[in-house]
Tab-separated table of C-alpha atoms in Angstrom:
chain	number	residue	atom	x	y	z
A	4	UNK	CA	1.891	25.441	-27.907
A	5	UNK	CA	4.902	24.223	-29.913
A	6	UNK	CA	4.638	20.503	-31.161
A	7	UNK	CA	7.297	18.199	-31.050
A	8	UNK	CA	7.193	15.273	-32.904
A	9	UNK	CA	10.535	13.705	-32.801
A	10	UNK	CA	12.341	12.360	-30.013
A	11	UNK	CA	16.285	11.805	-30.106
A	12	UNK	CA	18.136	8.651	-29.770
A	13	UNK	CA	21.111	7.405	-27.708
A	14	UNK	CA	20.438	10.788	-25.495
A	15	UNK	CA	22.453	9.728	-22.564
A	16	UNK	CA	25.572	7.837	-24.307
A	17	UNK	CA	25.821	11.178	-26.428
A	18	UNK	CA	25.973	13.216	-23.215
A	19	UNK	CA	28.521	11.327	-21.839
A	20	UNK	CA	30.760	10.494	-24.773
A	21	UNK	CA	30.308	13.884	-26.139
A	22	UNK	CA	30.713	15.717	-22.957
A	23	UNK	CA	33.296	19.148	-22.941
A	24	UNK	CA	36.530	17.544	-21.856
A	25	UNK	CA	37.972	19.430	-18.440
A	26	UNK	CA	39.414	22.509	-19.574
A	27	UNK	CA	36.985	23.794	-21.937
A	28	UNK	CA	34.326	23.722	-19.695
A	29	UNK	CA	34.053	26.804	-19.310
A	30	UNK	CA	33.582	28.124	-22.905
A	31	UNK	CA	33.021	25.310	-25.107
A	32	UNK	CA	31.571	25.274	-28.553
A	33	UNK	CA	29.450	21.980	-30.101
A	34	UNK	CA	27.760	21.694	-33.379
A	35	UNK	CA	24.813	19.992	-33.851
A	36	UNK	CA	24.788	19.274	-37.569
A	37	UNK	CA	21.606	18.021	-38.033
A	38	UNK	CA	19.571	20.255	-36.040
A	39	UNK	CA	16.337	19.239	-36.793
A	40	UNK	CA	13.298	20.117	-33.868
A	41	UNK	CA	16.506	20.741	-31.712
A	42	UNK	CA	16.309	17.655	-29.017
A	43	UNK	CA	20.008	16.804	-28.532
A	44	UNK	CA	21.045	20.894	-28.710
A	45	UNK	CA	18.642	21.272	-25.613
A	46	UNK	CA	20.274	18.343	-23.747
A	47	UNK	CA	23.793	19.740	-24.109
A	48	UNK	CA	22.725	23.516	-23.464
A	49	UNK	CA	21.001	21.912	-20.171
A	50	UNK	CA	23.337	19.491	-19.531
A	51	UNK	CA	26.541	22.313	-20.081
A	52	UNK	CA	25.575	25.697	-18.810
A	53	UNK	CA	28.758	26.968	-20.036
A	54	UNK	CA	28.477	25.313	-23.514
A	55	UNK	CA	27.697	27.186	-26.543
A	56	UNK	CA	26.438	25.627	-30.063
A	57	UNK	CA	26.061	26.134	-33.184
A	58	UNK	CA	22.483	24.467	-34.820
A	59	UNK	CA	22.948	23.396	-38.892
A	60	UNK	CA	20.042	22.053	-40.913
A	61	UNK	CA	19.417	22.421	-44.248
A	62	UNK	CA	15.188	22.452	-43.947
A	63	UNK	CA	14.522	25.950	-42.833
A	64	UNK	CA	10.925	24.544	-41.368
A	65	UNK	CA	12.398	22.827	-39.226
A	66	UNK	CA	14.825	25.003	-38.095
A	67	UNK	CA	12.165	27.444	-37.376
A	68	UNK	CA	10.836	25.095	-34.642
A	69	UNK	CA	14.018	24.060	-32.983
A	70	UNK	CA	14.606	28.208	-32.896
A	71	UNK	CA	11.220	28.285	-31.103
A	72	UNK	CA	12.237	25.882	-28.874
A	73	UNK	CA	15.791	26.873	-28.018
A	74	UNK	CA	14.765	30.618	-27.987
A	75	UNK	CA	15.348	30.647	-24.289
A	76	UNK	CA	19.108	29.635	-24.393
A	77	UNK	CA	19.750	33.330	-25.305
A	78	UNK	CA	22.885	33.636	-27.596
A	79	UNK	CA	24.623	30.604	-26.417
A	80	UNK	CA	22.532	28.946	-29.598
A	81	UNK	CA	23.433	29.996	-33.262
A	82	UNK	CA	21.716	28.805	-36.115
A	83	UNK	CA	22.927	27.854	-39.944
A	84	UNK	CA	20.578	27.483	-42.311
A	85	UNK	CA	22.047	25.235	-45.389
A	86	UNK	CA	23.884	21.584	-45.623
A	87	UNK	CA	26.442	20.737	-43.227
A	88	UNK	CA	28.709	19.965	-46.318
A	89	UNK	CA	28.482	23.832	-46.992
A	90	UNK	CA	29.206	24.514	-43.525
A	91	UNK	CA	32.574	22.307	-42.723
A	92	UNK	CA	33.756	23.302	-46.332
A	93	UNK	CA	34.215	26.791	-45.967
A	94	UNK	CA	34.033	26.897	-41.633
A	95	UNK	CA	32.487	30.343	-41.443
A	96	UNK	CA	34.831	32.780	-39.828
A	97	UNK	CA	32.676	34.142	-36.770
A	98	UNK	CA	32.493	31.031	-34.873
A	99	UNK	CA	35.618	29.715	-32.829
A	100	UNK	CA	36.573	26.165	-33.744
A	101	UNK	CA	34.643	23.528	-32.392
A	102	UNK	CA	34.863	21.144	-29.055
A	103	UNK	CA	32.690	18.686	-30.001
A	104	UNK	CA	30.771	17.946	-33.287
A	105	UNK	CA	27.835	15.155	-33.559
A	106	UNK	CA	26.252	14.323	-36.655
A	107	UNK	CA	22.390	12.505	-35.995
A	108	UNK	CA	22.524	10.864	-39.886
A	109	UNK	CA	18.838	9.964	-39.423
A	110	UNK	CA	15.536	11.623	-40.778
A	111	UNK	CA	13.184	13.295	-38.017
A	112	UNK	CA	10.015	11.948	-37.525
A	113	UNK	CA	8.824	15.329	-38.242
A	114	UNK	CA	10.081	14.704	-42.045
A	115	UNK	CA	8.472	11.673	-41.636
A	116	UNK	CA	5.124	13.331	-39.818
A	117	UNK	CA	4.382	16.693	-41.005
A	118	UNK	CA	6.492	17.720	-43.867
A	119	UNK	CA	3.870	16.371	-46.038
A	120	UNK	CA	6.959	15.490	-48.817
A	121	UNK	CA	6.168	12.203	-49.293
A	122	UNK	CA	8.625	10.533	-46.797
A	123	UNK	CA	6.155	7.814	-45.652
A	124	UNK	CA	3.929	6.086	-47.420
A	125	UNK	CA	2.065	6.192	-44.380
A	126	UNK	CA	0.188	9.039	-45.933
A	127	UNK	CA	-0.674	10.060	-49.622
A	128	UNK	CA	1.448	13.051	-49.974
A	129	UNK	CA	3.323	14.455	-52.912
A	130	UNK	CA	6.196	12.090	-54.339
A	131	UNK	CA	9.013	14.690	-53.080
A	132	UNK	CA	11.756	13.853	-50.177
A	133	UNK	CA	13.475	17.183	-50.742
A	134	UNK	CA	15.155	17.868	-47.211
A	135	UNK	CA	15.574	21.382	-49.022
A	136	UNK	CA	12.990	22.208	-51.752
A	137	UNK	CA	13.671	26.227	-52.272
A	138	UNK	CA	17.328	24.877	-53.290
A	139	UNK	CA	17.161	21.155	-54.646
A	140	UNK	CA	15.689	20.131	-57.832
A	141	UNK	CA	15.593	16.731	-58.590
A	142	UNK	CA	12.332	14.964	-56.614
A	143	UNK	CA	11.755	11.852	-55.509
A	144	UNK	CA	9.439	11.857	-58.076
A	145	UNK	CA	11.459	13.148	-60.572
A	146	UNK	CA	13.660	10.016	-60.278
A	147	UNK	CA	10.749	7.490	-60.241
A	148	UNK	CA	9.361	8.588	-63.896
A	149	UNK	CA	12.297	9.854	-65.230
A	150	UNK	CA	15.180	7.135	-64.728
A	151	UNK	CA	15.064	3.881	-66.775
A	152	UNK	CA	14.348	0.733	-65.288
A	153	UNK	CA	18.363	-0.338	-64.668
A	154	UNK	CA	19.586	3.001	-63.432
A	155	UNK	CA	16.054	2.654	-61.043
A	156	UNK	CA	17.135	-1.128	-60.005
A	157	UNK	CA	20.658	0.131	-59.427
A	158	UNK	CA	19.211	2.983	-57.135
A	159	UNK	CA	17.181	0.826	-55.372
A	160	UNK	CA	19.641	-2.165	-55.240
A	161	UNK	CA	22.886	0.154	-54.263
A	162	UNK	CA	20.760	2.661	-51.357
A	163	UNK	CA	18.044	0.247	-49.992
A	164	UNK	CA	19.939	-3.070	-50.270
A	165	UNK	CA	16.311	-4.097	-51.454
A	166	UNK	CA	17.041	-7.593	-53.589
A	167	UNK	CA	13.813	-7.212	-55.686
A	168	UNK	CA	15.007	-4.103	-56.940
A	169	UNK	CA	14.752	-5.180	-60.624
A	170	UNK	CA	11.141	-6.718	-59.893
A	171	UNK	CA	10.232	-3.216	-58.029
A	172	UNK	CA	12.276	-1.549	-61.105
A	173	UNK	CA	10.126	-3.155	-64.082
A	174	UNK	CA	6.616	-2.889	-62.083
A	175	UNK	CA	7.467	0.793	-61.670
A	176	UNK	CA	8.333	1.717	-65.453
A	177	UNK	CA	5.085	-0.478	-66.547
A	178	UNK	CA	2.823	1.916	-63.988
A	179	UNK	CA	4.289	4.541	-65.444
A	180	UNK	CA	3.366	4.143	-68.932
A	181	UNK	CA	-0.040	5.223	-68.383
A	182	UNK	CA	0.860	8.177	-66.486
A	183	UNK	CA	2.995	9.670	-63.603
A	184	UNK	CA	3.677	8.337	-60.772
A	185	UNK	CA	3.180	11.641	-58.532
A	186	UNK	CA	2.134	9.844	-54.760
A	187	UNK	CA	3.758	8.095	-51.917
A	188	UNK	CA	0.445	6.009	-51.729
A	189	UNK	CA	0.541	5.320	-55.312
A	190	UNK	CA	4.239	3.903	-55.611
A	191	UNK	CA	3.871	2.153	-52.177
A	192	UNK	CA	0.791	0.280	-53.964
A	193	UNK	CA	2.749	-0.108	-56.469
A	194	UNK	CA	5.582	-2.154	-54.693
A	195	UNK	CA	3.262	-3.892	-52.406
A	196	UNK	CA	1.436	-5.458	-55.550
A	197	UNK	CA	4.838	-6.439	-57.564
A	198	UNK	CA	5.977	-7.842	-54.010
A	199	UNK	CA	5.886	-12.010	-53.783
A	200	UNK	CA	3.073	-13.098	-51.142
A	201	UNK	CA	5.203	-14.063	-48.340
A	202	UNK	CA	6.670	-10.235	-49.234
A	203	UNK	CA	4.123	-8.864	-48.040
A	204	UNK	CA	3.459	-9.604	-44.738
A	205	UNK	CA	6.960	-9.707	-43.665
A	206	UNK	CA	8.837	-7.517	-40.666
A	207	UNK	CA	8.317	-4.149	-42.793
A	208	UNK	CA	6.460	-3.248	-45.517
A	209	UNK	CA	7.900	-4.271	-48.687
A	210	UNK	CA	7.822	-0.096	-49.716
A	211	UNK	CA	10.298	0.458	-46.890
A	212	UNK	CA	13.881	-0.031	-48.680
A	213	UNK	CA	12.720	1.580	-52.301
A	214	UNK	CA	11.414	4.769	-50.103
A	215	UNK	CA	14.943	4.844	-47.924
A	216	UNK	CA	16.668	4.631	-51.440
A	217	UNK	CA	14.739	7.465	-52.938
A	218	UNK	CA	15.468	9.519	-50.285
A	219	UNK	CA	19.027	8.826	-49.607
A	220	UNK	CA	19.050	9.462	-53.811
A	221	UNK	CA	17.339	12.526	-53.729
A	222	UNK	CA	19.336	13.986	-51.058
A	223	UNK	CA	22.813	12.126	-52.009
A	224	UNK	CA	22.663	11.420	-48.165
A	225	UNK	CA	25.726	8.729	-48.658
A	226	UNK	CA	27.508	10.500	-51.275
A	227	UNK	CA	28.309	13.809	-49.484
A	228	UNK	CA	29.050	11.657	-45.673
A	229	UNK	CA	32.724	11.324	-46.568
A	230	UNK	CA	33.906	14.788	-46.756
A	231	UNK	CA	31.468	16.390	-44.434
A	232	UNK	CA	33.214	13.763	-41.841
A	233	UNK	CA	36.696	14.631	-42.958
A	234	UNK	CA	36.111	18.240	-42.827
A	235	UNK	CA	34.334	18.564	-39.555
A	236	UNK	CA	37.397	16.385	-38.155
A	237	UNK	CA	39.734	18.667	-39.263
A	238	UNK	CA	37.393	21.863	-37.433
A	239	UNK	CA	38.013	20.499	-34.612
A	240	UNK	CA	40.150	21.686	-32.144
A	241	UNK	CA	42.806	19.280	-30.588
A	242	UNK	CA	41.397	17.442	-28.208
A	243	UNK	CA	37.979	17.837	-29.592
A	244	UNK	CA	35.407	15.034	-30.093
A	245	UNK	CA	33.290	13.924	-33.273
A	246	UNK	CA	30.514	11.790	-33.092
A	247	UNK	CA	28.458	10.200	-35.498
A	248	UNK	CA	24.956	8.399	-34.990
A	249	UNK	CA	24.155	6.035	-38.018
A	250	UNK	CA	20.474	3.914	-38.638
A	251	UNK	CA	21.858	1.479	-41.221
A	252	UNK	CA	24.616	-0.248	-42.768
A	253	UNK	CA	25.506	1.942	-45.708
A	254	UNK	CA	26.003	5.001	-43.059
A	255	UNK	CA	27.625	2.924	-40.348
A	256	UNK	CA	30.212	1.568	-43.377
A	257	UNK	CA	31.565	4.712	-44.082
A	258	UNK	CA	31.797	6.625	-40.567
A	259	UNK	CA	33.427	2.979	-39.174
A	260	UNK	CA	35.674	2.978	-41.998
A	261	UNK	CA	37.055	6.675	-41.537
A	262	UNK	CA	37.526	6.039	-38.042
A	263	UNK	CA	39.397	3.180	-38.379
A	264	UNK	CA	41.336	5.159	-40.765
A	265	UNK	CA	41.932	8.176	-38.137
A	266	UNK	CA	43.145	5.439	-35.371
A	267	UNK	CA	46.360	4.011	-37.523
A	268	UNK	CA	49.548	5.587	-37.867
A	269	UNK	CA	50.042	5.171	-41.956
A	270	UNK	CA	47.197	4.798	-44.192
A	271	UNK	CA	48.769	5.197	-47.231
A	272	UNK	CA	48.012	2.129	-49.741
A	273	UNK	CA	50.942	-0.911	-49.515
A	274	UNK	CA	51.945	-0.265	-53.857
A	275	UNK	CA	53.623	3.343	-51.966
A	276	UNK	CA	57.164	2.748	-51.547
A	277	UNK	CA	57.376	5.116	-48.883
A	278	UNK	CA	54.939	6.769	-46.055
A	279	UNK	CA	53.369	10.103	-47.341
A	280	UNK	CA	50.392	10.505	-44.919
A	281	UNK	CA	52.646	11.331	-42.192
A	282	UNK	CA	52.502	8.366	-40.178
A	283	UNK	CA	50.943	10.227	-37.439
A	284	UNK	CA	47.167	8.825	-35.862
A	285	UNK	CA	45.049	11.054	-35.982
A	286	UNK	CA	42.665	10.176	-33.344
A	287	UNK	CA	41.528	7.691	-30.558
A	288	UNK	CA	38.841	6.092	-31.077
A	289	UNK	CA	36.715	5.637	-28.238
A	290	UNK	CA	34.654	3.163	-29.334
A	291	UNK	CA	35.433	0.298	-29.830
A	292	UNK	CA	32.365	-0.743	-30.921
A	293	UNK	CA	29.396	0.995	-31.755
A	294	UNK	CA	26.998	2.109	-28.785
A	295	UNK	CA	23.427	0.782	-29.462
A	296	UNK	CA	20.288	1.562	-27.911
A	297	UNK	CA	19.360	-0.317	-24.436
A	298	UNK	CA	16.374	-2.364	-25.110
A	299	UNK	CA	14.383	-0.064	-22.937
A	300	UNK	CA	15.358	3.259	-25.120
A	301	UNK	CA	14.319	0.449	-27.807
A	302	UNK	CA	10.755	-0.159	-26.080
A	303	UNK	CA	10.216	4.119	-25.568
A	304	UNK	CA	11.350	4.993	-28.466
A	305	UNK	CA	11.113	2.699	-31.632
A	306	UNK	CA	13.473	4.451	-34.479
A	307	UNK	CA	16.371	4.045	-31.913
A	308	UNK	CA	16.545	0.376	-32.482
A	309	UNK	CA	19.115	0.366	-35.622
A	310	UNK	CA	21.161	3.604	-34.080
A	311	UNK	CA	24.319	3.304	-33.703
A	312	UNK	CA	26.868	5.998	-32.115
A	313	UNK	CA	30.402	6.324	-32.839
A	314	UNK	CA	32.747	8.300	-31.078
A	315	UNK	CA	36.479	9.722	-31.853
A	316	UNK	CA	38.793	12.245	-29.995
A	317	UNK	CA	41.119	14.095	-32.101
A	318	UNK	CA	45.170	14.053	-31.955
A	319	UNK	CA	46.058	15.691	-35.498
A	320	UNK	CA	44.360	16.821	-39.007
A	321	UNK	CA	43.349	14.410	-40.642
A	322	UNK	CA	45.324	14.118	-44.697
A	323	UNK	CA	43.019	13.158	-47.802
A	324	UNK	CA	44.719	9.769	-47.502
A	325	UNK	CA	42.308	9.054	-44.528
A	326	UNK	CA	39.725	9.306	-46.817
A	327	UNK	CA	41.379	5.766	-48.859
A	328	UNK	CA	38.671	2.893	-48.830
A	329	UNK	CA	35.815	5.272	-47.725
A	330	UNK	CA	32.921	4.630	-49.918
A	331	UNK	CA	30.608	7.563	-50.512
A	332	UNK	CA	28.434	5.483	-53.036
């Protein structure tokens, strides 16, 4: 019997602010660029009998699961196995452009649960956090014992917000003096004893940012956002809708920022003496605000509590100046 572990968020507001727009229903084409066991895929494919899509994730794992479970779709589902940065880059010539596009920016639980890479410190697994280990080399671990205590306090500081980074920093490079670091139990002890009593026993465990930073290093989660976004806009066929589902406030910076961007007419900076992005907007945004979890998706379903969903509808490619002011830290 095939286990899922992972259940997807904002299921409902994705269905119906990602839904095929009349006139496509009936051949549409959605990517689902972060796959993972498959959840939102299966919604759409049910929800969409006409509705084709295309499944991206770069753990092939996984993928391997959600192809288990979406096996009975037929050929309306297509797999890619690699990073949706890859993908939107060089849009792979089989596939018809795109109707709708959502990106799910958070980790399964099934990283989180079974991929034994150290993702939690839930368990004592190796110190990894590779989403892709045939094809990434630098490891979670890799960055704990081999970075010096600033550029680890900046890491921890910049991706987990976490204000004790220096304090986490220093306890980390003193551990690791007497030898590697090589467990998520071991570096979670480590934190929790460096951590300030009233630390300790706060909301979350006081191993929660440093572990969200690691990760987010290891797999420049931030970094590569901007012009996956930018690309996947411009894949899109007129008309078509992207949507993006963030779980904190370095992700929900940039994908708010580049849809502001898409919604004006000029985004070229004010020292230009003359428009040369076209003056054109490039999309409507459709909300306004983001679309958060109802508190009793919130009570089923814990992780859904910090998602946020943003949608846009597209009028025009999108020019590199959209990309002005969009941090990819």
């Amino acid at each position: 019997m095939l286990e899922i572990v992972h259940t997807p968020v904002l299921l409902k507001e994705c269905l119906t602010l990602l839904c095929p727009e009349e006139g496509y229903t009936d051949e549409a084409w959605m990517i689902d660029s972060t796959l993972g066991e498959g959840g939102h895929s299966e919604a759409f494919l049910n929800a969409f009998p006409s509705l084709n899509v295309i499944g991206i994730d770069a753990d092939s794992v996984i993928q391997e699961t959600a192809k288990r479970r979406l096996s009975h779709f037929g050929d309306r589902m297509h797999f890619y196995n690699g990073w949706f940065t890859d993908f939107y880059e060089s849009y792979p010539v089989e596939f018809p452009k795109p109707n709708l596009i959502l990106f799910d920016l958070g980790i399964s639980v099934f990283h989180y649960e079974k991929s034994g890479r150290g993702f939690s410190f839930r368990y004592d697994e190796a110190l990894d956090m590779r989403l892709n280990p045939e094809k990434q080399t630098v490891s979670a671990a890799d960055i704990v014992n081999g970075y010096g205590e600033e550029e680890l306090s900046n890491v921890l500081f910049l991706y987990g917000e976490e204000k004790l980074s220096r304090r986490f920093a220093r306890a980390i490079v003193e551990v690791r003096r007497g030898g590697k670091i090589e467990s998520s139990k071991t570096l979670a002890d480590i934190i929790f004893r460096a951590s300030p009593s009233a630390y300790r026993y706060g909301a979350i465990h006081p191993a929660t940012r440093t572990f969200q930073a690691l990760r987010i290093a290891v797999n420049s989660e931030l970094r590569i956002i901007p012009p996956a976004l930018h690309n996947a806009f411009n894949c899109l066929e007129i008309g078509g809708k992207l949507g993006v589902i963030t779980f904190h406030s370095l992700e929900d910076r940039i994908v708010k920022t580049y849809f502001r961007n898409l919604g004006k007419k000029c985004v070229c900076p004010p020292e230009f003496a003359c428009c040369k992005c076209g003056g054109v907007q490039c999309a409507d945004v459709l909300t306004k605000k983001p679309v958060c979890a109802s508190d009793a998706e919130v009570k089923e379903n814990a992780p859904s509590r910090s998602a946020k969903l943003r949608v846009v509808r597209k009028l025009s490619n999108a020019t590199e100046y959209h990309l002005n002011g969009v941090e990819g830290f």
